[in-house]
């Protein structure tokens, strides 16, 4: 199947392709909605998603100038209160007042477009740029995060499409840092970019985009663990019952619930 | 966009980066093309796309801008924002609501407000107003369905927000301009009471319908320092297209925003304003011209062939009685119009056959691209749509339809899921007329089980639907003949469904959306069931059906989430099923892929096509005798003209106004369609209409006159 000319890739699309090419095809090329449950604990999952969204929304409101004390008064949930307090402390020490929340950048790559939707991008006092991704799921190990498409895509897109944030000048790779901030701990896992890494990552993304564009067959994954939390299970004849959240481990996703939050944002965009 | 610009278009596009431009002209003269190129030009010149706002009255009109934003040859960076007043107000209220929390509800100030979809508005009106209507005998002199009544009440509220007057003055305005009989005055008073009750309830429960969302944005947040600073600092360049289709509050917003902008391009289409029934106001749109430093006008058509242009002139002269100073090419006009031949214009079906044959000939013999043909009628009934789709399909021509909304509750898949929900929740209190009957079970089985025929579905329902319950097939022991007729294969599938329902009943009930989703994933989309995906059958059908179920699940989830906030003790599942049965919920879903124009013939109501603003080569106009070409929608509770800002206080609406607006409406529709036609229109006429009645509509009279003129021209 040929990709439509205006097809825009995102990190979660690339992650889907990496996890299961058939899922990529169903979701983005065939635009197939398949409304089966993703987990057995649907309401728990929904509550987790809502809490994550609420947190992102608070951070967005705060970045746009709604005073923190007004926002604090709007929080009823206990977990959210704790996350919010951690956030307030961390952002005061690490982010300048002027920051770009919910920023979307798109760059042309390999005859397609590659999009990144950031929670926050900020120019720090020393002229460097910090990308922050709020993670409200369980904390992840550095090694695991390093392997995610998000870690690859976010810095590359900022390096190639962030000139206007830098007075029209290209941002030097060494001046870009990506921080995953975990609400559960208030700590971050950071990734620095270098010129060499940018070159390699860009080459890897280019070849991935080209191979997707050239694909005519999109095979089902061989790792059937991916099917447990995938709504297309019945379509692929890979089981009847959805996966159990208690059995979700690192292999199934970097942070369970918040992975889907990224997807939701990109899909709705 | 690969079109070449004219010199004038180039000049406008290349205007200085701080220019404020007003661009006017009739449809088809390339104004939106200028808008798209200006967007590209701003970005190429170094303006951050992040600071550009493209404002349109409805998102479909932004398609050319979306295409530019998704152009892979574009420059990397941020994205321009495309918005409507609705999306902008939703975003701003959603982000900044804590700043107005105290105004929304004094008692409970800091709970996040819920945005109401149109179906939730219908539901809440049903719930709140129905008892009052019954008790007080409101609206007793109008015959109108509840969904239409509620949508007119919502429409009145929307008008107050979009035109900018207090909702409490609705009845007063309507009565002053339409002082007919006492009965009608009562209707307006009843409508006023109802909207007041609804608004008070929304405020108390922090619920935002569209009207409250817009008025909170315009009246509270736009004047507030924080949101205003966010909007005006971020968006320094504004491109506003189809201004004439937008509302006075949007124009007011632009009036206050533009002075602080670096650049602006305001695009105004003359003789359009098709969304007047939604509050569009061309007069307030045109008044924005005074804020711009330069006005440009485009007058040469980039769409119509000389023949179509000549046809436009002929028809305009016939309709207005005025002689236009425009080129008429004698002898050429006839090439732009074709009528149903006499031999095929007696019955409606003959005419529809002629349309399908002509479309097929255009596509197959003249190699016209399918997406360059549209078939239009003033109203597109389901039966007409079906006749056209099936006739085109049988001739090998793909088609697609655009309708304002799709009634989800009428879909067999939705009916099947509602039936199964009732069977699984035997404790629900259901009114007798909506309890599950044998007929519902047969229909459900036909949807739920793959390859099942009507005879077997009826047999299963006859013998296994007992006392409002489905009993297992395997327990049929005394009737081996019956077992054999149904077959073990279907019996096994039936038992799987029954077993799933029994197991569900034995556990804790799920919320209604999760129930639907589990049933779909664990049974109905599994092998052997009706929603299973099979590459052998048409996979698109499976995707379409799954999408319908997904829409149902979305609708029921948002219903459950909102109701949990305001009525936590209500059984949302039972309530949802009750409302679907009443035709109140599960309605109005965005058609899939609205951003893409498929390579297929479009079948649409004339207004929907006009508002999509995409010219085509060939147009078919059907049902020209229909009154709907000229008559406004019957709206006994509201009136778009007198609720407009242009209606002078104290003036009374007369029969003369009614006729004049009808004539004007027809003129605008006819000329608007022609301006969006490149080569030719085909007029579908039949002596008897869809229902077998003989009528003579205003549009046909015009075509009769036109035919006479054309004949005279050819004989001269
Ligand atoms: S069910 Fe498994 S094979 Fe099918 S799309 Fe999902 S992950 Fe891929």
CSV table of C-alpha atoms and ligand atoms in Angstrom, one decimal, chain A residues 16 19-24 26 219-239, ligand 1:
chain,number,residue,atom,x,y,z
A,16,UNK,CA,3.8,0.9,16.4
A,19,UNK,CA,6.3,-3.3,17.6
A,20,UNK,CA,4.0,-4.6,15.0
A,21,UNK,CA,3.9,-3.6,11.3
A,22,UNK,CA,0.3,-4.9,11.0
A,23,UNK,CA,-0.8,-2.6,13.8
A,24,UNK,CA,0.8,0.3,12.0
A,26,UNK,CA,-4.4,-1.1,10.5
A,219,UNK,CA,3.4,-8.6,8.9
A,220,UNK,CA,1.9,-9.4,12.2
A,221,UNK,CA,4.4,-9.3,15.0
A,222,UNK,CA,6.1,-12.5,16.1
A,223,UNK,CA,6.2,-11.3,19.7
A,224,UNK,CA,2.6,-12.1,20.8
A,225,UNK,CA,3.0,-10.3,24.0
A,226,UNK,CA,2.3,-7.1,22.0
A,227,UNK,CA,-1.1,-8.6,21.2
A,228,UNK,CA,-2.3,-8.8,24.8
A,229,UNK,CA,-2.9,-5.1,25.1
A,230,UNK,CA,-3.7,-4.5,21.4
A,231,UNK,CA,-7.3,-3.8,20.4
A,232,UNK,CA,-6.9,-5.6,17.1
A,233,UNK,CA,-6.6,-9.0,18.8
A,234,UNK,CA,-9.8,-10.4,17.3
A,235,UNK,CA,-9.1,-9.0,13.9
A,236,UNK,CA,-5.7,-10.8,13.9
A,237,UNK,CA,-7.1,-13.9,15.5
A,238,UNK,CA,-4.6,-13.5,18.4
A,239,UNK,CA,-7.0,-14.2,21.3
C,1,LIG,S1,-3.1,-8.1,17.6
C,1,LIG,FE1,-0.9,-8.5,17.6
C,1,LIG,S2,-0.5,-8.9,15.4
C,1,LIG,FE2,-2.4,-7.9,15.5
C,1,LIG,S3,-2.0,-5.8,15.2
C,1,LIG,FE3,-2.1,-6.1,17.4
C,1,LIG,S4,0.0,-6.5,18.0
C,1,LIG,FE4,-0.1,-6.8,15.8
